[in-house]
Short mmCIF file of C-alpha atoms in Angstrom, two decimals:
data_model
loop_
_atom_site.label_atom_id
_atom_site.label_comp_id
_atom_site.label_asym_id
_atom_site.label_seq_id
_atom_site.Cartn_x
_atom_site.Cartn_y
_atom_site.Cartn_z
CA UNK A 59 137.91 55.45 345.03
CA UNK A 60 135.39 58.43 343.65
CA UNK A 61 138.62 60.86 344.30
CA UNK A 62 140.39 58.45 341.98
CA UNK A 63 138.10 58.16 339.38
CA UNK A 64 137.40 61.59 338.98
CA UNK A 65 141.06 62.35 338.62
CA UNK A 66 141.85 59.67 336.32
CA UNK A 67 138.53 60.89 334.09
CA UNK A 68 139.91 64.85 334.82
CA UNK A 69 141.09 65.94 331.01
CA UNK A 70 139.07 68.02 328.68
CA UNK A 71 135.78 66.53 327.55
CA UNK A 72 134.76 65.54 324.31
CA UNK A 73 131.87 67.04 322.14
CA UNK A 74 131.42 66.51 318.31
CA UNK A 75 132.13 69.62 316.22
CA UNK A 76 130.14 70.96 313.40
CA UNK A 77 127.69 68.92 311.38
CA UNK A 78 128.30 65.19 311.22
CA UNK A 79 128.51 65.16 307.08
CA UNK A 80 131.08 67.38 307.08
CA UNK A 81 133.03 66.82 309.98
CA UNK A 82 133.01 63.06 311.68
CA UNK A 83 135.42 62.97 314.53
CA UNK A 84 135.22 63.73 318.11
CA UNK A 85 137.48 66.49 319.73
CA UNK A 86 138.84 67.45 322.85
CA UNK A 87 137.68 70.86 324.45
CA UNK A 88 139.10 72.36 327.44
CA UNK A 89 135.48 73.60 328.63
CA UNK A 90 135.02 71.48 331.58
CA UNK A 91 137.33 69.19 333.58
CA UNK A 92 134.52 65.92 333.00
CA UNK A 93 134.02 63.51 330.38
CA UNK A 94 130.96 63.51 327.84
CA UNK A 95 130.99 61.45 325.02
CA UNK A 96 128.50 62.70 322.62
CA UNK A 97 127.49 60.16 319.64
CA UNK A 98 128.51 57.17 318.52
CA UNK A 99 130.19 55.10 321.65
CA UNK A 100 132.13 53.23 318.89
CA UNK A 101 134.18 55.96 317.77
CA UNK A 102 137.59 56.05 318.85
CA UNK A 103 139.08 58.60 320.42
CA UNK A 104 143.16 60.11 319.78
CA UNK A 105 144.55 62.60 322.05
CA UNK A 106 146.03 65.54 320.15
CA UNK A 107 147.71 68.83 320.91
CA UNK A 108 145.53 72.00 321.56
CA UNK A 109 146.64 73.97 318.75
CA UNK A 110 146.04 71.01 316.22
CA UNK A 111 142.71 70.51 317.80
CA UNK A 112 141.47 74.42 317.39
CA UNK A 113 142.87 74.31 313.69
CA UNK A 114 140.33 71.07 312.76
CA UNK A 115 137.32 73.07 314.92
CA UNK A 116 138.10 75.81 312.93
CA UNK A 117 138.37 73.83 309.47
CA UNK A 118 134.99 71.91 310.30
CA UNK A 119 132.97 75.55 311.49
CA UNK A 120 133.94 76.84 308.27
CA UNK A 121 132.64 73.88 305.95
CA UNK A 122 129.09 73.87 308.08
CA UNK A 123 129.23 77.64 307.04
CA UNK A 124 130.21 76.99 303.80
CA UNK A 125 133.00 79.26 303.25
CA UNK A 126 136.65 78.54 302.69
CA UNK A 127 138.50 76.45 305.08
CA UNK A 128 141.73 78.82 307.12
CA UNK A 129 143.87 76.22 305.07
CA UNK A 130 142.51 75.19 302.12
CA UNK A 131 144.37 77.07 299.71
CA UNK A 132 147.64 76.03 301.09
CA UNK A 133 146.39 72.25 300.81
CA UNK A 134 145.43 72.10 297.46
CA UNK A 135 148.73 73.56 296.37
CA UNK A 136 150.42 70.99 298.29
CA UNK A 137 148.31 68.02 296.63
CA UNK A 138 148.94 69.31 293.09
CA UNK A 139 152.54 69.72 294.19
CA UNK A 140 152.76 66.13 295.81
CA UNK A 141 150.41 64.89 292.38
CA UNK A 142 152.89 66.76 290.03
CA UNK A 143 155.54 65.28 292.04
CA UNK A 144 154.47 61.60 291.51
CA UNK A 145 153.77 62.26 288.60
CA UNK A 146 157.16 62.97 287.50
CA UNK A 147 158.36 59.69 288.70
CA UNK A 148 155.85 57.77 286.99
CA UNK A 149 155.75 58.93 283.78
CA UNK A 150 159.24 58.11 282.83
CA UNK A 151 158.59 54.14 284.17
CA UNK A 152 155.42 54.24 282.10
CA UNK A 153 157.56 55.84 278.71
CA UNK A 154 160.18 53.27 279.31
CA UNK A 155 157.61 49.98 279.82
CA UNK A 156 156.08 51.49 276.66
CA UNK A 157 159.16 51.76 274.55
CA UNK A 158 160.13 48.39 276.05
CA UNK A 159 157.19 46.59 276.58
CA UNK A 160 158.54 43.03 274.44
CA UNK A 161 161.48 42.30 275.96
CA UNK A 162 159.81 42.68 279.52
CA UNK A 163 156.74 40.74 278.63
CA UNK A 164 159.50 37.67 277.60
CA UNK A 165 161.20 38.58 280.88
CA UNK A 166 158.34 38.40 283.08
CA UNK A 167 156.91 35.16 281.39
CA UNK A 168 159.96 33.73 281.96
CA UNK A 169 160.32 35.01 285.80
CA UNK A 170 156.83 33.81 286.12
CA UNK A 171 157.76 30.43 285.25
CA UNK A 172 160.32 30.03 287.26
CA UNK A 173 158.78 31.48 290.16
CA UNK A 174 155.09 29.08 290.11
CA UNK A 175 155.45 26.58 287.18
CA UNK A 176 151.98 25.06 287.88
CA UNK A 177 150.12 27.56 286.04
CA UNK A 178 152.17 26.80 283.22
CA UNK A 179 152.47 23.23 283.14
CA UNK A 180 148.51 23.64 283.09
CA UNK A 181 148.74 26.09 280.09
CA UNK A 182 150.33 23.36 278.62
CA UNK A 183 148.11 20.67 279.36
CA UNK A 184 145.30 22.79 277.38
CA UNK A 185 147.67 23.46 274.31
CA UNK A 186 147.71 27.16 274.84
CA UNK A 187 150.92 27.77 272.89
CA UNK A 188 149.46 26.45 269.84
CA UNK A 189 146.83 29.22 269.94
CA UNK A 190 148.81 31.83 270.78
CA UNK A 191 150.71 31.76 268.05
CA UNK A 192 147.76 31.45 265.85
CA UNK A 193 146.85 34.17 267.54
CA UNK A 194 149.92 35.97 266.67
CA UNK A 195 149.87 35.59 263.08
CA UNK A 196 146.52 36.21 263.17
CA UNK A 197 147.19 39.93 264.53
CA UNK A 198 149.49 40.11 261.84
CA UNK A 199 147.40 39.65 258.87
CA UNK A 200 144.79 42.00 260.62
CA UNK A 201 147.40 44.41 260.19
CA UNK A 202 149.05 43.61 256.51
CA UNK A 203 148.24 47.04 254.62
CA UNK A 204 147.67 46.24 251.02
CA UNK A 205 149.35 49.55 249.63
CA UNK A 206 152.35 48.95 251.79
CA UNK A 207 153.27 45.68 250.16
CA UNK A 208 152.33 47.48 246.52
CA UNK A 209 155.17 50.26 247.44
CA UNK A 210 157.60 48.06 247.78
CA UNK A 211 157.66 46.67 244.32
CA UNK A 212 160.06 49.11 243.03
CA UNK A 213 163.08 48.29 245.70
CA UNK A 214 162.39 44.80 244.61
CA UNK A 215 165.74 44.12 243.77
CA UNK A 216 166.63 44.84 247.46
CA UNK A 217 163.85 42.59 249.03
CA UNK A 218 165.33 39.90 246.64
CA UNK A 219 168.41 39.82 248.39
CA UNK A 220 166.53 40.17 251.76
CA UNK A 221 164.95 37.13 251.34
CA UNK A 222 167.86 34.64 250.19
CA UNK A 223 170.13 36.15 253.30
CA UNK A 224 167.57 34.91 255.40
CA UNK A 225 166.10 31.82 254.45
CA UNK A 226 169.65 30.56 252.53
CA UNK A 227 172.41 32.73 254.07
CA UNK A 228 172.10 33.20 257.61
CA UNK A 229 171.29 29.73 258.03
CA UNK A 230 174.27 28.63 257.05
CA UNK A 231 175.47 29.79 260.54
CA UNK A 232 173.71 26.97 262.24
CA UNK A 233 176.79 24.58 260.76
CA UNK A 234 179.23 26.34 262.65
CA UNK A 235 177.30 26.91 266.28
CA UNK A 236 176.80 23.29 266.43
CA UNK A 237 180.45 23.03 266.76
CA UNK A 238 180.31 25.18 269.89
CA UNK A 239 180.51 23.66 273.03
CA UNK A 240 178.55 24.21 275.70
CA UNK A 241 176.20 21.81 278.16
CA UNK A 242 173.64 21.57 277.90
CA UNK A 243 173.61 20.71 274.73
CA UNK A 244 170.02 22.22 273.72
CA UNK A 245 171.66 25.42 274.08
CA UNK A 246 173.84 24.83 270.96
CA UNK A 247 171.21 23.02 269.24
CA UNK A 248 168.66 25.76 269.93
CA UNK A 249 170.42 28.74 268.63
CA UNK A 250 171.61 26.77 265.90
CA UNK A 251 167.42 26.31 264.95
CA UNK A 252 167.13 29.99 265.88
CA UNK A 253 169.72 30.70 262.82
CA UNK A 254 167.73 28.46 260.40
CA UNK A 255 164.07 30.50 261.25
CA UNK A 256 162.35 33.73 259.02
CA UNK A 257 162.64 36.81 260.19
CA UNK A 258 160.62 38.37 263.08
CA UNK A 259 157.17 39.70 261.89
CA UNK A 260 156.95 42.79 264.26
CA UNK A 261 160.36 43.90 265.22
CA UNK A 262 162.09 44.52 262.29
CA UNK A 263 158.86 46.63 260.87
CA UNK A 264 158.85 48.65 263.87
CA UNK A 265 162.18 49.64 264.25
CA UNK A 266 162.29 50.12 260.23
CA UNK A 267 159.81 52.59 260.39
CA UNK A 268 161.40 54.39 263.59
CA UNK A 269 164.36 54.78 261.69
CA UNK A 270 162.50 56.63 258.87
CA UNK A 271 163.65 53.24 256.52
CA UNK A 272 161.75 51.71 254.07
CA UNK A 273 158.76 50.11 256.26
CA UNK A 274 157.10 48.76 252.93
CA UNK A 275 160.06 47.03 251.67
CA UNK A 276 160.81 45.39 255.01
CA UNK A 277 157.07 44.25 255.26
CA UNK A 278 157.75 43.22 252.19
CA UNK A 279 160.56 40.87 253.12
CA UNK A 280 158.84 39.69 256.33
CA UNK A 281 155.71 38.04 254.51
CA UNK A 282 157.65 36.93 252.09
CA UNK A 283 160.20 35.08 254.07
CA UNK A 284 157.65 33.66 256.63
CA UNK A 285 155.72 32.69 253.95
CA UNK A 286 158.14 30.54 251.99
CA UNK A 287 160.06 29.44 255.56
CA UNK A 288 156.98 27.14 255.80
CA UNK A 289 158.71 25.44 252.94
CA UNK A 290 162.19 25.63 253.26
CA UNK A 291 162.80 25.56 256.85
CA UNK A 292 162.04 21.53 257.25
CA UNK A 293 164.45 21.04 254.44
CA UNK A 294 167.08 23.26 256.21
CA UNK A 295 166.64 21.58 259.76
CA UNK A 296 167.13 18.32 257.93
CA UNK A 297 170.17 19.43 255.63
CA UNK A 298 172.15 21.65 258.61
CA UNK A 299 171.45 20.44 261.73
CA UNK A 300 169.42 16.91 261.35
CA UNK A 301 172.64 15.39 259.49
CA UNK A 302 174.84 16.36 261.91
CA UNK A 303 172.87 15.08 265.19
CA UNK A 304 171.45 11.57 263.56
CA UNK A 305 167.47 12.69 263.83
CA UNK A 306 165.65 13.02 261.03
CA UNK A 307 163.44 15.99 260.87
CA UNK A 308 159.48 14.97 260.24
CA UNK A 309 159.61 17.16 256.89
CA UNK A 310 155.81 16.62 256.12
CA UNK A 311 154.26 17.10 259.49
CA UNK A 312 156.39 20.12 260.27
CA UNK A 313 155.05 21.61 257.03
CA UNK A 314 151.55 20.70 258.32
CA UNK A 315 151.61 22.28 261.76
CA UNK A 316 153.28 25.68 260.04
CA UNK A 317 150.47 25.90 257.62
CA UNK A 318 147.90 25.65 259.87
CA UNK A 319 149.16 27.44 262.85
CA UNK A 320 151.28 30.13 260.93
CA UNK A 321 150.21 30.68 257.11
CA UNK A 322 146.53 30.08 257.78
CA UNK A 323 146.05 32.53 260.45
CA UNK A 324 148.16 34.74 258.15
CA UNK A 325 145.51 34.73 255.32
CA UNK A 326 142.43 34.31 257.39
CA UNK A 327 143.54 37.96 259.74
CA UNK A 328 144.18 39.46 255.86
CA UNK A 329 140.77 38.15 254.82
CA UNK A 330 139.13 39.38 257.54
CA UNK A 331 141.13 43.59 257.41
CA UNK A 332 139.89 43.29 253.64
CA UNK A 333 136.36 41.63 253.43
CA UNK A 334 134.79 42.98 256.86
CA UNK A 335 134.13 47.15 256.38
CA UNK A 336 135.58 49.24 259.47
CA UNK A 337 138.44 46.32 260.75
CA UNK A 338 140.88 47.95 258.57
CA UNK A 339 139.78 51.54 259.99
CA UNK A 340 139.99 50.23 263.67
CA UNK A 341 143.53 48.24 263.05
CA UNK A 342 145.18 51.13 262.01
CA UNK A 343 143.72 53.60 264.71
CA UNK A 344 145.47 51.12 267.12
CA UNK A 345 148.33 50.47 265.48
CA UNK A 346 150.19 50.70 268.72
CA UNK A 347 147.51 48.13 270.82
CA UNK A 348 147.73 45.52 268.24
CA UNK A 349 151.93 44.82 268.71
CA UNK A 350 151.06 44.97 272.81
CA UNK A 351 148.31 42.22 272.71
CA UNK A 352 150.89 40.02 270.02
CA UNK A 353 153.74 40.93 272.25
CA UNK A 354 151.96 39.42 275.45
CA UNK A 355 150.88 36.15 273.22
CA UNK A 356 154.53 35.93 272.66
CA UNK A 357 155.00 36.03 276.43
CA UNK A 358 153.05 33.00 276.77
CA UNK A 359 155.62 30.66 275.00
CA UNK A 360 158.62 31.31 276.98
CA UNK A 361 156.45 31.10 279.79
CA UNK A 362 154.72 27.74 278.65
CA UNK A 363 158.25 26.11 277.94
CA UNK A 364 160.43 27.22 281.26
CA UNK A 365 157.12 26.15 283.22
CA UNK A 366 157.85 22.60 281.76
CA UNK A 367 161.48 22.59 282.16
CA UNK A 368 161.92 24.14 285.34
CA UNK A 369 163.70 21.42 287.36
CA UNK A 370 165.79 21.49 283.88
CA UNK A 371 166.51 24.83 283.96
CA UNK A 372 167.72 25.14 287.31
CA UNK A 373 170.54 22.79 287.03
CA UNK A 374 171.73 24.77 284.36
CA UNK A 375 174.78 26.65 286.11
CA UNK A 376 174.18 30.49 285.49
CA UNK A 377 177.55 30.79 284.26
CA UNK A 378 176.31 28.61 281.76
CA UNK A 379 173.47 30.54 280.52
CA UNK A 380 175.25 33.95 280.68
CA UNK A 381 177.75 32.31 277.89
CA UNK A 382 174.60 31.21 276.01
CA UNK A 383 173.41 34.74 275.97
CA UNK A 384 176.73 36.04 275.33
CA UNK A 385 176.42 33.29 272.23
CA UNK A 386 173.25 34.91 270.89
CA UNK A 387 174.62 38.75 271.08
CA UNK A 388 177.59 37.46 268.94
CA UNK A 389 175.27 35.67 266.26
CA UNK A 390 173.10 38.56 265.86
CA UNK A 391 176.09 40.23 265.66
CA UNK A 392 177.49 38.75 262.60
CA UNK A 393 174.30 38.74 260.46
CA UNK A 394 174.30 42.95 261.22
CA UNK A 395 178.13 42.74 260.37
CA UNK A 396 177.31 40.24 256.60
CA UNK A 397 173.90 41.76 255.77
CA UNK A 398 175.86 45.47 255.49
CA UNK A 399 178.88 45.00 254.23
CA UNK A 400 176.48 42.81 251.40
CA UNK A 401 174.52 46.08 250.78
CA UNK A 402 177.65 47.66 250.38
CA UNK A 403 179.21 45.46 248.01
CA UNK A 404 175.98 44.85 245.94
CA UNK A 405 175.86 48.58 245.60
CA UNK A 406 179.49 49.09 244.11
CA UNK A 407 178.99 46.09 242.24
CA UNK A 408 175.98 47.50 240.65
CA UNK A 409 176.93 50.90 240.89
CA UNK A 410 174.45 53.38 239.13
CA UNK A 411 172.25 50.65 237.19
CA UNK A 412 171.01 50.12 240.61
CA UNK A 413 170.10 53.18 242.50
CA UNK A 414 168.09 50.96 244.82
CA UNK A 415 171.14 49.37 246.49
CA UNK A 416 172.24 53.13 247.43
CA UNK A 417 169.28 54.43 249.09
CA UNK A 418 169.70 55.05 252.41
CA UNK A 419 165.98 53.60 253.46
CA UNK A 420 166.19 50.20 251.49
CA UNK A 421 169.86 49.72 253.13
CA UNK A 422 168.14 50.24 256.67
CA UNK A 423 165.08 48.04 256.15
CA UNK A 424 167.70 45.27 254.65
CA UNK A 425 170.02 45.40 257.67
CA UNK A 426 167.64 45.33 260.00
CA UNK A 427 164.81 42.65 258.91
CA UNK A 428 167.44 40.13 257.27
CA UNK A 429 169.48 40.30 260.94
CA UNK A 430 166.80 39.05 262.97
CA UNK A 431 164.80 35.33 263.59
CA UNK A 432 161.35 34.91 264.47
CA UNK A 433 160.64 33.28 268.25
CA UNK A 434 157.26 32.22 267.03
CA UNK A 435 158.23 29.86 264.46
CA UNK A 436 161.05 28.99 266.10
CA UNK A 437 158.76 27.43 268.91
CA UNK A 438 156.32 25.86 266.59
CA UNK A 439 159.37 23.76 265.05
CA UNK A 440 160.59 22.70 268.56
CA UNK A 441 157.34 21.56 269.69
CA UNK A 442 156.96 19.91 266.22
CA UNK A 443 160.27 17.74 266.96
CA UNK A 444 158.55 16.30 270.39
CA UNK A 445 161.77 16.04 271.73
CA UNK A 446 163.83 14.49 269.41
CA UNK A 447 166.76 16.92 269.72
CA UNK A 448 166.20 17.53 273.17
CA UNK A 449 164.14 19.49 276.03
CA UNK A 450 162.18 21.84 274.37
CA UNK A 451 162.59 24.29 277.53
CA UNK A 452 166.42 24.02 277.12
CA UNK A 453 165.88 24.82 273.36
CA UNK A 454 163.99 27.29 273.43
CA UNK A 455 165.25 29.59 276.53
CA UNK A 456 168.96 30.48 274.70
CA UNK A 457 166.78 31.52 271.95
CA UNK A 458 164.56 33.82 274.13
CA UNK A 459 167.73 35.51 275.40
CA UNK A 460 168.28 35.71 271.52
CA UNK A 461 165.00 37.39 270.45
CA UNK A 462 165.59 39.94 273.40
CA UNK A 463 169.27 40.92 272.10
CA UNK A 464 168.67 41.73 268.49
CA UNK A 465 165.73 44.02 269.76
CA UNK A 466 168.27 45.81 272.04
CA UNK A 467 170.70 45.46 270.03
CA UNK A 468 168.82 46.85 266.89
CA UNK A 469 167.61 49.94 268.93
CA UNK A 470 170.81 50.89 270.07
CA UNK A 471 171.82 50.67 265.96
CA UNK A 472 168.68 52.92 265.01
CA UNK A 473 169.39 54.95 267.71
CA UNK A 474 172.73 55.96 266.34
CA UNK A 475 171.26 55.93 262.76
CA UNK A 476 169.03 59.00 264.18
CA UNK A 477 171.63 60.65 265.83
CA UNK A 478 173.71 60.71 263.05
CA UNK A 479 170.83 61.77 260.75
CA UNK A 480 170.12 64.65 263.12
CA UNK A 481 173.76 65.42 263.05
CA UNK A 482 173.94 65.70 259.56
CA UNK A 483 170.69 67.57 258.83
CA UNK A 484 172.51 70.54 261.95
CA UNK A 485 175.73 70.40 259.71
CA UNK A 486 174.13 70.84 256.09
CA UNK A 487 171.75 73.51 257.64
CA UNK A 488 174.54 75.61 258.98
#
């Protein structure tokens, strides 16, 4: 039994290594043919292979000495090869959630509320929708720059026509979707609301000023349509799409809930930038964190609605809601197609009385802010209606899909403005 033992407990014995600070483990030694655990009894001990084993006793000698471990050079370039490495994968993920970060915060709010719709449901139950968009429009009048809306007083001309495409023109599209058909039926309905709303407040100023366009005349055209959809929006719901369905659209109370949740946020973030000393300053050092935090409020309301309507939503056949989506593409589609060839005929009709029709930048901001419709407002109208032209989640999730194409859409179109500028600046510098 003692033979037995002692040849089981026959492999080299174990001894700790340099100082404990600097080197913690136990290793195997081929000194004696006995086992002696020095230290701790808890540690745990891992056979390894002899030439591994010298390398760490070697490693752990040197830091107790204090000079340079046999590999340490080597390791370090490894780790700022494997860091550079990573880093090179990352970056480009981080560049494109940056340059993308909208659409994906609609995409995961809506994935979210698919996925758990309790959450949501309780959002609901605490109104959080209605103060994220106040929210919303508050961040916007934080950011409203008083010279930029001054600057655009010359190309007035141009934000004239901006404003009665969106408010009168465009929404004269809604008549014709409704005679789409397509179940559910809140999917018709919906987009035809989508067509009636102002245009977005962030978007169309962002990719305006990307393109090198006019951003003070499509600001401009922005506040100016929000502002005065408050009024005419409850009148178009009622004229377009009301008459057609048999509801009558709750004209006073729809104005109520926009003022207070949309124009009175509006004026109380532009108090606030131009009464309190150092807002403006920090605003516009973070002109880029600002969109972000409105972009995630945004989130919330797709996320609020399909949280409600889930059981709704996934009867919907997905056939269904690719056609939907297919719908949207094709309306932002034609208000890119009228708003140009508009500018375009406006600026022969004109011809050199108005120079302001020809510019290249007023053209740009035009086309872009009059082709696009605000989710926002959208929402607050739906929510407004308390179901009178159907499940608000079923409204509203067409028109997500909606807000998400004209912003890739759009960036595809200023993308091939820029190209085009770039190719022309090559060709005239040649």
């Amino acid at each position: 039994m003692g033979a037995g033992a002692a040849q089981i407990l026959s492999f080299p014995a174990i001894r700790p290594i340099g100082d404990r600070r600097s080197c913690r483990r136990y290793f195997f030694t081929a000194e004696n043919s006995t086992v002696n655990l020095i230290g701790r009894p808890q540690c745990a001990v891992r056979p390894a292979g002899i030439q591994r084993l010298l390398l760490r006793r070697q490693i752990c000698r040197a830091a107790d000495a204090g000079g340079p471990s046999p590999s340490e050079g080597h390791d370090d370039d490894k780790w700022n090869s494997t860091l550079g490495k990573v880093s090179a994968c990352i970056q480009p993920v981080l560049d494109f959630a940056m340059a993308n970060f909208l659409p994906i915060a609609l995409l995961s709010g809506i994935s979210f509320g698919l996925a758990n719709p309790s959450p949501g449901c309780l959002a609901h139950k605490y109104s959080l929708s209605k103060f994220s968009t106040f929210g919303i429009f508050l961040i916007s009048g934080l950011m409203l720059r008083d010279a930029e809306i001054a600057s655009a007083k010359e190309a007035w001309p141009v934000g004239l026509f901006g404003v009665v495409s969106i408010l009168v023109f465009t929404p004269l599209a809604s008549q014709l979707v409704l005679k789409l058909q397509l179940t559910p039926q809140e999917f018709v309905t919906g987009l035809a609301i989508f067509c009636c709303m102002p245009t977005t407040l962030s978007s169309g100023v962002a990719l305006t000023q990307l393109v090198g366009g006019n951003s003070a005349l499509a600001l401009a055209m922005t506040v100016i349509s929000n502002l005065m959809g408050i009024m005419i929006v409850p009148f178009t719901l009622s004229n377009f799409i009301a008459a057609g369905t048999g509801v009558s659209v709750p004209s006073r109370q729809l104005f109520r809930s926009l003022f207070l949740r949309l124009l009175l946020p509006l004026i109380l973030g532009k108090g606030i930038r131009s009464s309190i000393g150092g807002v403006a300053k920090y605003v516009d050092r973070n002109r880029q964190l600002f969109p972000m935090l409105s972009a995630v409020l945004l989130s919330l309301v797709p996320w609020i609605q399909v949280s409600r309507s889930r059981s709704l939503l996934l009867m919907v056949k997905p056939t269904t809601f690719l056609v939907a989506i297919g719908m949207a593409a094709v309306i932002h589609l034609a208000f890119l197609l009228w708003n140009t060839l508009a500018i375009q005929g406006l600026n022969i009709a004109f011809g050199n009385d108005k120079l302001v029709f020809a510019k290249k930048e007023n053209a740009r901001a035009v086309i872009l802010v009059a082709s696009q419709k605000t989710l926002p407002v959208m929402v607050a109208v739906v929510e407004q209606l308390g179901g009178a032209m159907g499940e608000a989640g079923l409204l509203v999730l067409p028109c997500v899909a909606a807000h998400i194409n004209q912003i890739i859409i759009d960036s595809v179109l200023v993308n091939y403005w820029l190209r085009k500028d770039r190719i022309n600046k090559e060709s005239k510098g040649a």
